[in-house]
Coordinates of C-alpha atoms and ligand atoms in Angstrom, one line a residue:
M87 CA -16.6 -23.1 48.7
P88 CA -16.0 -22.4 45.0
F89 CA -16.0 -18.7 44.3
C90 CA -17.9 -17.6 41.3
Y91 CA -16.8 -14.2 40.1
F92 CA -20.1 -12.7 39.2
C93 CA -23.1 -14.4 40.7
G94 CA -21.9 -17.7 42.2
L95 CA -21.7 -16.5 45.8
E96 CA -24.9 -14.7 45.5
R97 CA -26.7 -17.9 44.6
L98 CA -24.8 -20.0 47.1
N99 CA -25.4 -17.6 50.0
N100 CA -29.1 -17.2 49.3
N101 CA -28.8 -13.7 48.3
K102 CA -26.8 -12.5 51.4
I103 CA -23.8 -10.8 50.2
T104 CA -20.5 -11.7 51.9
S105 CA -19.0 -8.5 50.6
Y106 CA -15.5 -8.1 51.9
I107 CA -13.8 -9.8 49.0
M108 CA -16.4 -8.9 46.3
Y109 CA -16.5 -5.8 44.3
R110 CA -19.6 -6.9 42.5
T111 CA -22.1 -9.7 42.4
R112 CA -23.6 -8.9 39.0
T113 CA -22.5 -6.9 36.0
C114 CA -24.1 -3.7 34.7
G115 CA -25.4 -5.5 31.6
D116 CA -27.2 -8.5 33.0
L117 CA -29.9 -7.1 35.2
R118 CA -33.5 -8.0 34.2
L119 CA -37.0 -7.6 35.5
A120 CA -36.9 -11.2 36.8
D121 CA -34.2 -10.0 39.2
E122 CA -36.6 -7.6 41.0
G123 CA -36.0 -7.5 44.7
L124 CA -32.5 -8.9 44.6
I125 CA -29.8 -7.0 46.5
V126 CA -26.8 -6.7 44.2
K127 CA -23.4 -5.1 44.1
L128 CA -22.1 -3.4 41.0
A129 CA -18.8 -1.8 40.1
G130 CA -18.2 0.4 37.1
W131 CA -17.7 3.8 35.6
V132 CA -20.1 6.8 35.9
Q133 CA -21.5 7.5 32.5
K134 CA -23.9 10.3 33.4
T135 CA -25.5 11.9 36.4
R136 CA -28.9 13.6 36.5
K137 CA -30.6 15.3 39.4
M138 CA -34.4 15.4 39.2
G139 CA -36.1 16.8 42.3
G140 CA -35.1 14.7 45.3
M141 CA -33.8 11.9 43.1
T142 CA -30.4 11.5 41.5
F143 CA -30.0 9.1 38.6
V144 CA -26.6 7.7 37.7
D145 CA -25.8 5.6 34.7
I146 CA -23.1 3.1 35.6
R147 CA -21.2 1.3 32.9
D148 CA -19.0 -1.7 32.7
R149 CA -17.8 -4.0 29.9
Y150 CA -21.2 -5.7 29.8
G151 CA -23.6 -2.8 29.6
M152 CA -25.2 0.0 31.5
A153 CA -27.6 0.2 34.4
Q154 CA -29.5 3.0 36.1
L155 CA -28.8 3.7 39.7
V156 CA -31.2 5.7 41.8
F157 CA -30.4 7.7 44.9
D158 CA -33.4 8.9 46.8
Q159 CA -32.9 12.0 49.1
E160 CA -35.7 10.8 51.3
N161 CA -34.1 7.5 52.0
D162 CA -30.6 8.9 52.6
A163 CA -29.9 12.5 52.0
A164 CA -26.1 12.2 52.6
L165 CA -25.8 9.4 50.2
C166 CA -27.7 11.4 47.6
E167 CA -25.4 14.3 48.2
S168 CA -22.4 12.0 47.5
A169 CA -24.0 10.9 44.3
N170 CA -24.5 14.4 43.2
K171 CA -20.8 14.9 43.4
L172 CA -19.9 12.0 41.2
G173 CA -18.1 13.1 38.0
R174 CA -18.0 11.4 34.6
E175 CA -15.8 8.3 34.6
Y176 CA -15.5 8.0 38.3
V177 CA -15.1 4.4 39.3
I178 CA -17.7 3.4 41.8
Q179 CA -19.1 0.5 43.7
V180 CA -22.7 0.4 44.8
K181 CA -25.0 -1.8 46.7
G182 CA -28.7 -1.7 46.3
E183 CA -32.0 -3.4 45.5
I184 CA -33.2 -4.1 42.0
R185 CA -36.6 -2.6 41.3
E186 CA -38.9 -2.1 38.3
R187 CA -38.5 1.2 36.6
S188 CA -41.5 3.4 36.1
N189 CA -40.0 4.9 33.0
K190 CA -38.7 1.9 31.0
N191 CA -35.9 2.4 28.4
K192 CA -36.5 -0.1 25.6
K193 CA -33.1 0.7 24.0
L194 CA -31.2 -0.7 27.0
S195 CA -31.0 -4.4 27.8
T196 CA -31.3 -3.4 31.5
G197 CA -33.9 -0.7 30.7
D198 CA -36.7 -2.4 32.7
V199 CA -35.0 -2.1 36.0
E200 CA -33.0 0.3 38.2
I201 CA -31.0 -0.1 41.4
L202 CA -32.1 1.8 44.5
V203 CA -28.7 2.4 46.0
T204 CA -28.0 2.1 49.7
E205 CA -24.2 2.1 49.7
L206 CA -21.8 4.0 47.5
V207 CA -18.0 3.7 47.4
V208 CA -15.9 5.9 45.2
L209 CA -13.1 3.5 44.1
N210 CA -11.3 6.1 42.1
K211 CA -11.9 9.6 40.8
S212 CA -11.4 10.6 37.2
E213 CA -10.5 13.8 35.5
T214 CA -13.1 15.0 33.1
P215 CA -12.4 12.9 30.0
P216 CA -11.4 14.8 26.8
F217 CA -14.4 13.4 24.9
T218 CA -17.7 11.8 25.7
I219 CA -17.5 8.1 26.2
E220 CA -20.6 7.3 24.1
D221 CA -21.3 5.8 20.8
D222 CA -22.0 9.2 19.4
T223 CA -18.8 10.7 20.8
D224 CA -17.8 14.3 20.4
G225 CA -14.2 13.3 20.1
G226 CA -12.4 13.5 16.8
D227 CA -10.0 10.8 15.5
D228 CA -6.8 12.3 16.8
I229 CA -7.9 12.9 20.3
R230 CA -9.5 9.4 20.5
M231 CA -6.3 7.8 19.3
K232 CA -4.3 9.8 21.9
Y233 CA -6.6 8.5 24.6
R234 CA -7.3 5.2 23.1
Y235 CA -7.8 3.5 26.5
L236 CA -10.8 5.8 26.9
D237 CA -12.0 5.2 23.4
L238 CA -12.0 1.5 24.1
R239 CA -14.6 2.1 26.8
R240 CA -17.1 3.0 24.1
T241 CA -19.5 0.2 23.4
S242 CA -19.0 0.3 19.6
V243 CA -15.2 0.0 19.8
R244 CA -15.4 -2.7 22.5
K245 CA -17.9 -4.7 20.4
N246 CA -15.3 -4.8 17.6
L247 CA -12.8 -6.3 19.9
E248 CA -15.3 -8.8 21.2
L249 CA -16.1 -9.8 17.6
R250 CA -12.4 -10.2 16.9
H251 CA -12.1 -12.5 19.9
K252 CA -15.0 -14.6 18.8
M253 CA -13.7 -14.9 15.3
T254 CA -10.3 -16.1 16.4
L255 CA -11.9 -18.6 18.7
E256 CA -14.0 -19.9 15.8
I257 CA -11.0 -20.0 13.5
R258 CA -8.9 -22.0 16.0
H259 CA -11.9 -24.3 16.6
Y260 CA -12.3 -25.0 12.9
L261 CA -8.7 -25.4 12.1
D262 CA -8.1 -27.6 15.2
Q263 CA -11.0 -29.9 14.0
Q264 CA -9.3 -30.1 10.6
N265 CA -6.1 -31.3 12.4
F266 CA -4.1 -28.1 12.1
I267 CA -1.6 -27.4 14.7
E268 CA -0.7 -23.8 15.8
I269 CA 3.0 -23.3 15.9
E270 CA 4.8 -20.0 16.7
T271 CA 7.6 -18.9 14.4
P272 CA 10.3 -16.3 15.2
V273 CA 9.7 -12.6 15.1
L274 CA 13.3 -11.6 14.7
I275 CA 14.3 -12.9 11.3
K276 CA 16.4 -12.1 8.3
S277 CA 15.7 -9.2 6.0
T278 CA 14.8 -10.1 2.4
P279 CA 14.2 -7.2 0.2
E280 CA 11.7 -9.0 -2.1
G281 CA 8.2 -7.8 -1.4
A282 CA 7.3 -4.9 0.8
R283 CA 9.9 -3.0 2.8
D284 CA 11.0 -4.6 6.0
F285 CA 11.1 -3.2 9.5
V286 CA 14.5 -3.8 10.9
V287 CA 15.9 -4.2 14.4
P288 CA 19.6 -3.7 15.2
S289 CA 21.4 -6.5 17.0
R290 CA 23.4 -5.4 20.0
M291 CA 25.3 -8.7 20.1
N292 CA 26.1 -8.6 16.4
P293 CA 27.2 -5.0 15.9
G294 CA 26.2 -3.5 12.5
Q295 CA 23.8 -6.3 11.8
F296 CA 20.0 -6.2 11.8
Y297 CA 17.1 -8.5 12.2
A298 CA 13.9 -8.0 10.2
L299 CA 10.4 -8.3 11.5
P300 CA 8.5 -10.9 9.4
Q301 CA 6.3 -9.7 6.6
S302 CA 4.8 -13.1 6.9
P303 CA 6.1 -16.4 8.3
Q304 CA 6.3 -17.7 4.7
T305 CA 9.6 -19.5 4.7
F306 CA 9.1 -20.9 8.3
K307 CA 5.8 -22.4 7.5
Q308 CA 7.3 -24.1 4.4
L309 CA 10.1 -25.4 6.6
L310 CA 7.5 -26.8 9.0
M311 CA 6.1 -28.8 6.0
V312 CA 9.6 -30.2 5.4
S313 CA 9.6 -31.1 9.1
G314 CA 6.4 -33.1 8.6
F315 CA 3.8 -30.9 10.3
D316 CA 1.4 -31.4 7.5
R317 CA -1.2 -28.9 8.7
Y318 CA 0.1 -25.7 10.4
F319 CA -1.5 -22.5 11.3
Q320 CA -0.7 -19.4 13.3
I321 CA -2.6 -16.3 14.2
V322 CA 0.4 -14.1 13.9
K323 CA 1.5 -10.4 13.8
C324 CA 3.2 -9.5 10.5
F325 CA 5.0 -6.2 9.7
R326 CA 5.3 -4.3 6.4
D327 CA 6.8 -0.9 6.0
E328 CA 4.3 0.3 3.4
D329 CA 2.4 3.5 2.9
L330 CA -0.8 3.2 4.9
R331 CA -4.4 3.2 3.8
A332 CA -7.7 2.4 5.5
D333 CA -7.1 -1.3 5.0
R334 CA -3.4 -1.3 5.9
Q335 CA -1.5 -1.0 9.1
P336 CA 2.3 -1.4 9.6
E337 CA 1.6 -4.3 11.9
F338 CA -1.3 -6.5 11.2
T339 CA -2.5 -10.0 12.0
Q340 CA -2.6 -12.9 9.6
I341 CA -4.2 -16.3 10.0
D342 CA -1.3 -18.0 8.4
C343 CA -1.8 -21.6 7.1
E344 CA 0.1 -24.3 5.3
M345 CA -0.6 -27.8 4.3
S346 CA 1.3 -30.7 2.8
F347 CA 0.1 -33.3 0.2
V348 CA -2.5 -31.0 -1.2
D349 CA -3.3 -29.4 -4.5
Q350 CA -5.0 -26.1 -5.2
E351 CA -8.5 -27.7 -5.1
D352 CA -7.9 -29.2 -1.6
I353 CA -6.9 -25.8 -0.3
L354 CA -9.8 -23.9 -1.8
T355 CA -12.2 -26.4 -0.5
L356 CA -10.8 -26.4 3.1
F357 CA -10.6 -22.6 3.3
E358 CA -14.0 -22.0 1.7
G359 CA -15.2 -24.3 4.5
M360 CA -13.6 -22.0 7.0
A361 CA -15.1 -18.9 5.5
K362 CA -18.5 -20.6 5.6
H363 CA -18.0 -21.7 9.2
L364 CA -17.2 -18.1 10.1
F365 CA -20.3 -16.7 8.3
K366 CA -22.5 -19.3 10.0
S367 CA -21.1 -19.0 13.5
I368 CA -20.5 -15.3 13.6
R369 CA -22.9 -13.7 11.1
K370 CA -25.5 -16.4 11.3
V371 CA -25.5 -16.6 7.5
E372 CA -25.5 -20.0 5.9
L373 CA -23.7 -19.9 2.5
L374 CA -24.8 -23.0 0.7
D375 CA -23.4 -22.4 -2.8
E376 CA -19.8 -22.8 -3.8
F377 CA -17.9 -19.6 -4.1
P378 CA -17.7 -18.5 -7.7
R379 CA -14.3 -18.6 -9.3
M380 CA -12.9 -16.1 -11.7
T381 CA -9.5 -16.1 -13.5
W382 CA -7.3 -13.1 -12.9
Q383 CA -7.5 -12.4 -16.6
D384 CA -11.3 -12.1 -16.5
A385 CA -11.2 -10.1 -13.3
M386 CA -9.1 -7.5 -15.1
K387 CA -11.1 -7.7 -18.3
Y388 CA -14.5 -7.3 -16.7
Y389 CA -13.8 -5.4 -13.5
G390 CA -10.3 -3.8 -14.0
S391 CA -9.4 -5.1 -10.6
D392 CA -8.0 -8.3 -9.1
K393 CA -10.5 -7.9 -6.3
P394 CA -13.8 -7.3 -7.9
D395 CA -16.8 -6.4 -5.8
I396 CA -19.5 -8.6 -7.3
R397 CA -22.3 -7.6 -5.0
F398 CA -23.5 -5.7 -8.1
D399 CA -23.1 -6.2 -11.8
M400 CA -21.8 -3.3 -14.0
K401 CA -19.4 -5.5 -15.9
F402 CA -17.1 -3.7 -18.3
V403 CA -17.9 -3.9 -22.0
E404 CA -15.1 -3.2 -24.4
L405 CA -16.0 -0.9 -27.3
M406 CA -12.8 -0.7 -29.4
D407 CA -14.4 -2.3 -32.5
L408 CA -17.5 -0.2 -32.3
L409 CA -16.2 3.2 -31.5
K410 CA -12.6 3.4 -32.8
G411 CA -11.9 4.9 -36.2
K412 CA -15.0 7.0 -36.6
G413 CA -13.4 10.4 -36.4
F414 CA -13.5 11.1 -32.7
K415 CA -9.9 11.7 -32.0
V416 CA -9.8 10.7 -28.4
F417 CA -11.2 7.3 -29.2
D418 CA -9.3 6.9 -32.4
E419 CA -6.0 7.2 -30.5
A420 CA -7.0 5.0 -27.6
A421 CA -5.5 1.7 -26.8
Y422 CA -8.6 0.8 -24.8
I423 CA -12.2 2.0 -24.9
G424 CA -14.6 0.5 -22.5
G425 CA -17.6 1.3 -20.4
I426 CA -20.2 0.3 -17.8
C427 CA -23.9 0.4 -18.0
V428 CA -25.6 1.9 -14.9
K429 CA -29.1 0.7 -14.6
E430 CA -31.8 3.3 -14.2
A431 CA -29.4 6.2 -14.0
A432 CA -30.3 8.1 -17.1
S433 CA -31.9 10.6 -14.8
Y434 CA -28.4 11.8 -13.8
T435 CA -28.3 15.5 -14.5
R436 CA -25.7 17.4 -16.4
K437 CA -24.4 18.7 -13.1
Q438 CA -24.0 15.2 -11.6
L439 CA -22.3 14.0 -14.8
D440 CA -19.9 16.9 -14.6
K441 CA -19.1 15.9 -11.1
L442 CA -18.4 12.4 -12.2
T443 CA -16.1 13.8 -14.9
D444 CA -14.3 15.7 -12.2
F445 CA -14.1 12.5 -10.2
V446 CA -12.4 10.5 -12.9
K447 CA -10.0 13.4 -13.7
R448 CA -8.8 13.6 -10.1
P449 CA -5.0 13.0 -10.1
Q450 CA -5.4 9.8 -8.0
I451 CA -7.5 8.4 -10.9
G452 CA -6.0 10.2 -13.8
A453 CA -8.6 9.8 -16.6
K454 CA -8.7 12.5 -19.3
G455 CA -12.4 12.7 -19.5
L456 CA -15.7 10.9 -19.4
V457 CA -18.1 10.1 -22.2
Y458 CA -21.7 9.3 -21.4
A459 CA -24.9 8.1 -23.1
R460 CA -28.4 8.1 -21.9
I461 CA -30.9 5.6 -23.1
K462 CA -34.1 7.5 -23.6
E463 CA -37.7 6.3 -23.0
D464 CA -38.2 5.8 -26.7
G465 CA -35.1 3.6 -26.9
S466 CA -32.9 6.2 -28.7
V467 CA -29.5 6.9 -27.4
K468 CA -28.4 10.4 -26.5
S469 CA -24.6 10.7 -26.0
S470 CA -22.1 13.4 -25.2
V471 CA -20.3 12.5 -28.5
D472 CA -23.4 12.4 -30.8
K473 CA -21.7 14.4 -33.5
F474 CA -19.2 11.7 -34.2
Y475 CA -21.6 8.7 -34.1
D476 CA -24.7 7.9 -36.0
Q477 CA -27.7 6.4 -34.2
D478 CA -26.9 3.0 -35.7
T479 CA -23.6 2.9 -34.0
L480 CA -25.1 4.2 -30.8
Q481 CA -27.8 1.5 -31.0
G482 CA -25.0 -1.1 -31.5
M483 CA -23.4 0.2 -28.3
K484 CA -26.7 -0.1 -26.5
E485 CA -27.0 -3.7 -27.5
A486 CA -23.4 -4.4 -26.5
F487 CA -24.4 -3.4 -23.0
N488 CA -27.8 -5.0 -23.1
A489 CA -29.0 -1.5 -22.0
E490 CA -32.6 -0.5 -21.7
A491 CA -34.6 2.7 -21.6
G492 CA -33.6 4.7 -18.5
D493 CA -30.0 3.3 -18.3
L494 CA -26.8 5.3 -18.4
I495 CA -23.7 4.3 -20.1
L496 CA -20.3 5.7 -19.0
I497 CA -17.2 5.3 -21.1
L498 CA -13.5 5.8 -20.5
S499 CA -10.7 5.5 -22.9
G500 CA -6.9 5.8 -22.7
D501 CA -3.6 5.0 -24.2
N502 CA -2.8 2.3 -21.7
A503 CA -5.4 -0.5 -21.5
M504 CA -4.5 -1.6 -17.9
K505 CA -4.5 1.9 -16.5
T506 CA -7.8 2.7 -18.2
R507 CA -9.4 -0.4 -16.8
H508 CA -8.2 0.6 -13.3
Q509 CA -9.8 4.0 -13.8
L510 CA -13.0 2.4 -15.0
N511 CA -12.9 0.2 -11.9
E512 CA -12.8 3.4 -9.7
L513 CA -15.8 4.8 -11.6
R514 CA -17.7 1.5 -11.2
L515 CA -17.2 1.5 -7.5
E516 CA -18.1 5.2 -7.2
M517 CA -21.3 4.6 -9.1
A518 CA -22.2 1.7 -6.9
D519 CA -21.5 3.9 -3.8
Q520 CA -23.7 6.6 -5.2
L521 CA -26.5 4.3 -5.9
G522 CA -26.2 2.4 -2.6
L523 CA -25.3 -0.9 -4.2
R524 CA -22.6 -1.7 -1.7
D525 CA -24.8 -2.9 1.2
K526 CA -22.5 -3.8 4.1
N527 CA -25.0 -6.5 5.2
K528 CA -24.8 -8.3 1.9
F529 CA -21.9 -10.5 1.2
A530 CA -20.5 -11.7 -2.2
C531 CA -17.6 -14.1 -1.9
L532 CA -15.3 -15.0 -4.8
W533 CA -12.1 -16.8 -5.6
V534 CA -9.8 -15.1 -8.0
V535 CA -7.5 -17.8 -9.5
D536 CA -4.7 -18.2 -12.1
F537 CA -2.8 -15.1 -11.2
P538 CA 0.3 -14.4 -13.4
L539 CA 3.4 -15.7 -11.9
F540 CA 5.4 -12.5 -12.6
E541 CA 4.7 -8.9 -13.0
W542 CA 7.0 -6.5 -14.8
N543 CA 8.8 -3.9 -12.5
E544 CA 9.2 -0.9 -14.8
D545 CA 11.5 0.9 -12.4
E546 CA 13.9 -2.0 -12.0
N547 CA 13.4 -3.3 -15.5
R548 CA 12.9 -6.9 -14.4
Y549 CA 10.2 -9.4 -13.5
Q550 CA 9.1 -9.6 -9.9
A551 CA 7.0 -12.3 -8.3
M552 CA 3.3 -11.3 -8.3
H553 CA 2.7 -13.3 -5.1
H554 CA 6.1 -14.3 -3.8
P555 CA 9.1 -16.2 -5.1
F556 CA 7.9 -19.5 -3.7
T557 CA 4.7 -19.7 -5.7
S558 CA 4.7 -22.5 -8.3
P559 CA 3.9 -22.1 -12.0
K560 CA 1.0 -24.0 -13.5
Q561 CA 2.3 -27.3 -14.9
E562 CA 0.8 -26.6 -18.3
D563 CA 2.7 -23.2 -18.5
M564 CA 6.0 -24.6 -17.4
A565 CA 7.5 -24.4 -20.9
L566 CA 6.7 -20.7 -21.1
L567 CA 9.2 -20.0 -18.3
D568 CA 11.9 -20.0 -20.9
T569 CA 10.1 -18.3 -23.7
D570 CA 7.6 -15.9 -22.3
P571 CA 7.7 -15.6 -18.5
G572 CA 5.2 -12.8 -18.4
A573 CA 2.5 -15.3 -19.8
V574 CA 3.1 -17.9 -17.1
R575 CA 0.2 -18.5 -14.8
A576 CA 0.7 -19.4 -11.2
N577 CA -1.1 -21.8 -8.8
A578 CA -2.1 -18.7 -6.8
Y579 CA -5.5 -17.7 -5.5
D580 CA -7.1 -14.9 -3.5
M581 CA -10.4 -15.0 -1.6
I582 CA -12.3 -11.8 -2.2
I583 CA -15.3 -10.7 -0.2
N584 CA -17.2 -7.5 -1.2
G585 CA -14.2 -6.3 -3.1
V586 CA -11.8 -6.9 -0.2
E587 CA -8.9 -9.3 -0.5
V588 CA -9.4 -11.2 2.7
G589 CA -6.8 -13.9 2.0
G590 CA -4.5 -15.3 -0.6
G591 CA -2.0 -18.0 -1.1
S592 CA -0.5 -20.5 -3.5
I593 CA 0.8 -24.0 -4.1
R594 CA 4.6 -23.7 -3.5
I595 CA 7.6 -24.9 -5.4
H596 CA 9.0 -27.9 -3.5
D597 CA 11.8 -28.7 -5.9
S598 CA 15.1 -27.0 -5.3
E599 CA 16.0 -26.9 -9.0
L600 CA 12.8 -25.2 -10.0
Q601 CA 13.2 -22.8 -7.0
N602 CA 16.7 -21.9 -8.3
K603 CA 15.3 -21.3 -11.7
M604 CA 12.6 -19.0 -10.2
F605 CA 15.3 -17.0 -8.4
K606 CA 17.2 -16.7 -11.6
L607 CA 14.2 -15.4 -13.5
L608 CA 13.7 -12.9 -10.7
G609 CA 17.1 -11.5 -11.3
F610 CA 18.9 -13.1 -8.3
T611 CA 22.5 -14.1 -8.8
E612 CA 23.2 -17.6 -7.5
E613 CA 25.2 -16.1 -4.6
R614 CA 22.4 -13.8 -3.6
A615 CA 19.8 -16.5 -3.8
Q616 CA 22.1 -18.7 -1.7
E617 CA 22.7 -15.9 0.8
Q618 CA 19.1 -15.1 1.3
F619 CA 17.3 -18.3 0.8
G620 CA 20.0 -20.9 1.0
F621 CA 18.4 -22.4 4.2
L622 CA 15.2 -23.1 2.3
M623 CA 16.9 -24.5 -0.7
N624 CA 19.0 -26.7 1.5
A625 CA 15.9 -27.9 3.3
F626 CA 14.3 -28.8 0.0
K627 CA 17.1 -31.3 -0.6
Y628 CA 15.9 -33.4 2.3
G629 CA 12.5 -34.6 1.2
A630 CA 10.2 -31.6 0.9
P631 CA 6.6 -32.7 0.4
P632 CA 4.3 -31.0 -2.1
H633 CA 2.7 -28.2 -0.2
G634 CA 0.7 -25.0 -0.4
G635 CA -1.2 -22.6 1.8
L636 CA -2.8 -19.3 2.3
A637 CA -3.0 -16.4 4.7
Y638 CA -6.1 -14.5 5.7
G639 CA -5.9 -10.9 7.0
L640 CA -7.7 -11.1 10.3
D641 CA -8.1 -7.3 10.6
R642 CA -9.8 -7.2 7.2
W643 CA -12.1 -10.1 8.1
V644 CA -13.2 -8.5 11.3
S645 CA -13.8 -5.1 9.9
L646 CA -15.8 -6.7 7.1
F647 CA -18.0 -8.6 9.6
A648 CA -18.3 -5.5 11.8
G649 CA -19.2 -3.3 8.8
L650 CA -16.3 -0.9 9.4
D651 CA -14.7 1.4 6.9
S652 CA -11.2 1.1 8.4
I653 CA -9.3 -1.8 9.9
R654 CA -8.1 0.5 12.6
D655 CA -11.4 0.2 14.5
C656 CA -11.0 -3.5 15.1
I657 CA -7.4 -3.1 16.4
A658 CA -7.0 -2.2 20.1
F659 CA -4.1 0.1 19.7
P660 CA -3.6 1.0 16.0
K661 CA -1.2 3.3 14.3
N662 CA -2.3 6.5 12.5
N663 CA -1.8 7.2 8.8
A664 CA 1.8 8.3 9.4
G665 CA 2.5 5.0 11.1
R666 CA 2.6 6.6 14.6
D667 CA 1.1 5.5 17.8
V668 CA 0.1 8.9 19.1
M669 CA -0.8 7.5 22.5
I670 CA 2.7 6.1 23.4
D671 CA 4.3 8.5 21.0
A672 CA 6.2 6.0 18.9
P673 CA 8.4 5.8 17.0
S674 CA 10.7 8.0 18.9
P675 CA 14.4 8.6 19.2
I676 CA 16.4 6.4 21.5
D677 CA 19.0 7.8 23.9
D678 CA 22.7 7.9 23.4
I679 CA 23.4 5.0 25.8
Q680 CA 21.1 2.7 23.8
L681 CA 22.7 3.8 20.6
D682 CA 26.1 3.2 22.1
E683 CA 25.2 -0.3 23.2
L684 CA 24.1 -1.0 19.7
N685 CA 27.2 0.5 18.3
L686 CA 25.1 2.8 16.1
K687 CA 25.3 6.5 15.3
V688 CA 22.3 8.3 13.9
D689 CA 23.2 10.6 11.0
L690 CA 20.1 11.4 9.1
K691 CA 20.7 11.9 5.4
K692 CA 17.8 14.2 4.9
E693 CA 16.6 17.0 7.2
T694 CA 13.4 15.9 8.9
L695 CA 10.9 18.2 10.4
Ligands
LIG1687 N1 2.6 -15.4 2.9 C1 1.7 -15.0 1.9 C2 1.3 -13.6 2.2 O1 1.5 -13.1 3.3 C3 0.4 -15.8 2.0 C4 0.7 -17.2 1.5 O2 1.1 -17.4 0.4 O3 0.4 -18.1 2.3 O4 0.7 -12.9 1.4

């Protein structure tokens, strides 16, 4: 007889439970009023116990939900006594009859019913957990991370992992339908200092030599294109030794994709399709319109960010022509003056505006000050720099913003245009937060395209690849490679949702000569380029097809769909901000025998705490 884990046997045996092999016939989340009268077996964790008169109520929880158990002293005093002794998180098995509850709990999917228990087995005891296993837990971040296996019992955290699972299924389904093939690439690879810092792994068999963990499978996926696998993907762990933030972990998961015989348009279309598929299948949102596209240049000009959040407007307006040279020293000396218009915020008080000034002056943001102007009911403009500007100029400013009565204009200036735009971006986001304009259930998708090929690295006094060294320049900018590399645009694109970069990629260079030139522009000597990427350049000599691709950050996608503030909450066992797993206490020293085997000696240069 086929054995069905949850309810098959129950059905097949006409409700008589052949119990010796079965811990449970149903789950704690699927009991309904229609099940009234059924004898069921459940297994799970004790969430809570309450004694009320002669009755004891126990909430039992498993992965699927929670159910109420009832022990009636009048039915079985000894059993009720055992129930009274149950502690939180004990693992129990019960048998009993489903009956309708007199006191229904509308908040619970099983809230119409309860189980009148006739048998109770304690499968395992539990120490009192260090925090309550409830959505509204009393446990702080640190303790929950230390006992992450308990934290994962909480419905809210579990749901994030379920969402993650569903998303990866949908992604695989979509890509499979589009003829992609999932291929694993190695985890122990070669260190290449370009990009972020590598995590390295010593090799025992090759003393003094190290593998690196991949920052992405970039070169391998390109090699797979040379091999003829024209549509590759992989849901893959990647590793970057960077300082951590809410949206960064040292190990994270990419949906890594590559295609041959495609141009940028093909890639944008296919992956916009994937995004739409995810929105539809997971969030039940049908996105019919094409995603807007914005050049990197415009993104910086109007939003001071390469990942603008366009759920709300507040575009930057540049005010150099209008406000410079009128005797206000701060503006007169500025390389950039620009502002945003915040609709219906003229009611901001002096105190609130002072707080905003403090906000922009914080060292992380670094602005020198904030100028503001309120548009009054009669249309006149009242600014914090009135003594330098006449009403005509201020009216000109109002028009530049298309501002109306009741609006508030906020202006920043600085001697470095790019830095000031970044500061204005922070202010724009802060205002949107304060005004509740960043609704987590509203989604605004965007492609940012035409990134510069290079960015200048001031510390090293050289160009570095903005995306990576394999990204191709735009055909029409090719001549600039020799004359003005900083002005060359790349065939590179990022997908942005709600100001989060969920993915990015490029059309690659597939010509070994151009790739060589690129390395040269990046300051590689021929030997170094050969040593680090010789394998790729060699491969390109054997018929490399035109190709390109992209990688999505799975953790960011999931946290966006789950409405989380940090990607940590959609990762089963994340690291903390210091890159530590506090549960397993890693990283940690290794013992002398291991070091010996690796032929290594630890001699820390700096004293560590
Ligand atoms: N490998 C790139 C990254 O990790 C993405 C890509 O170009 O496909 O950012």
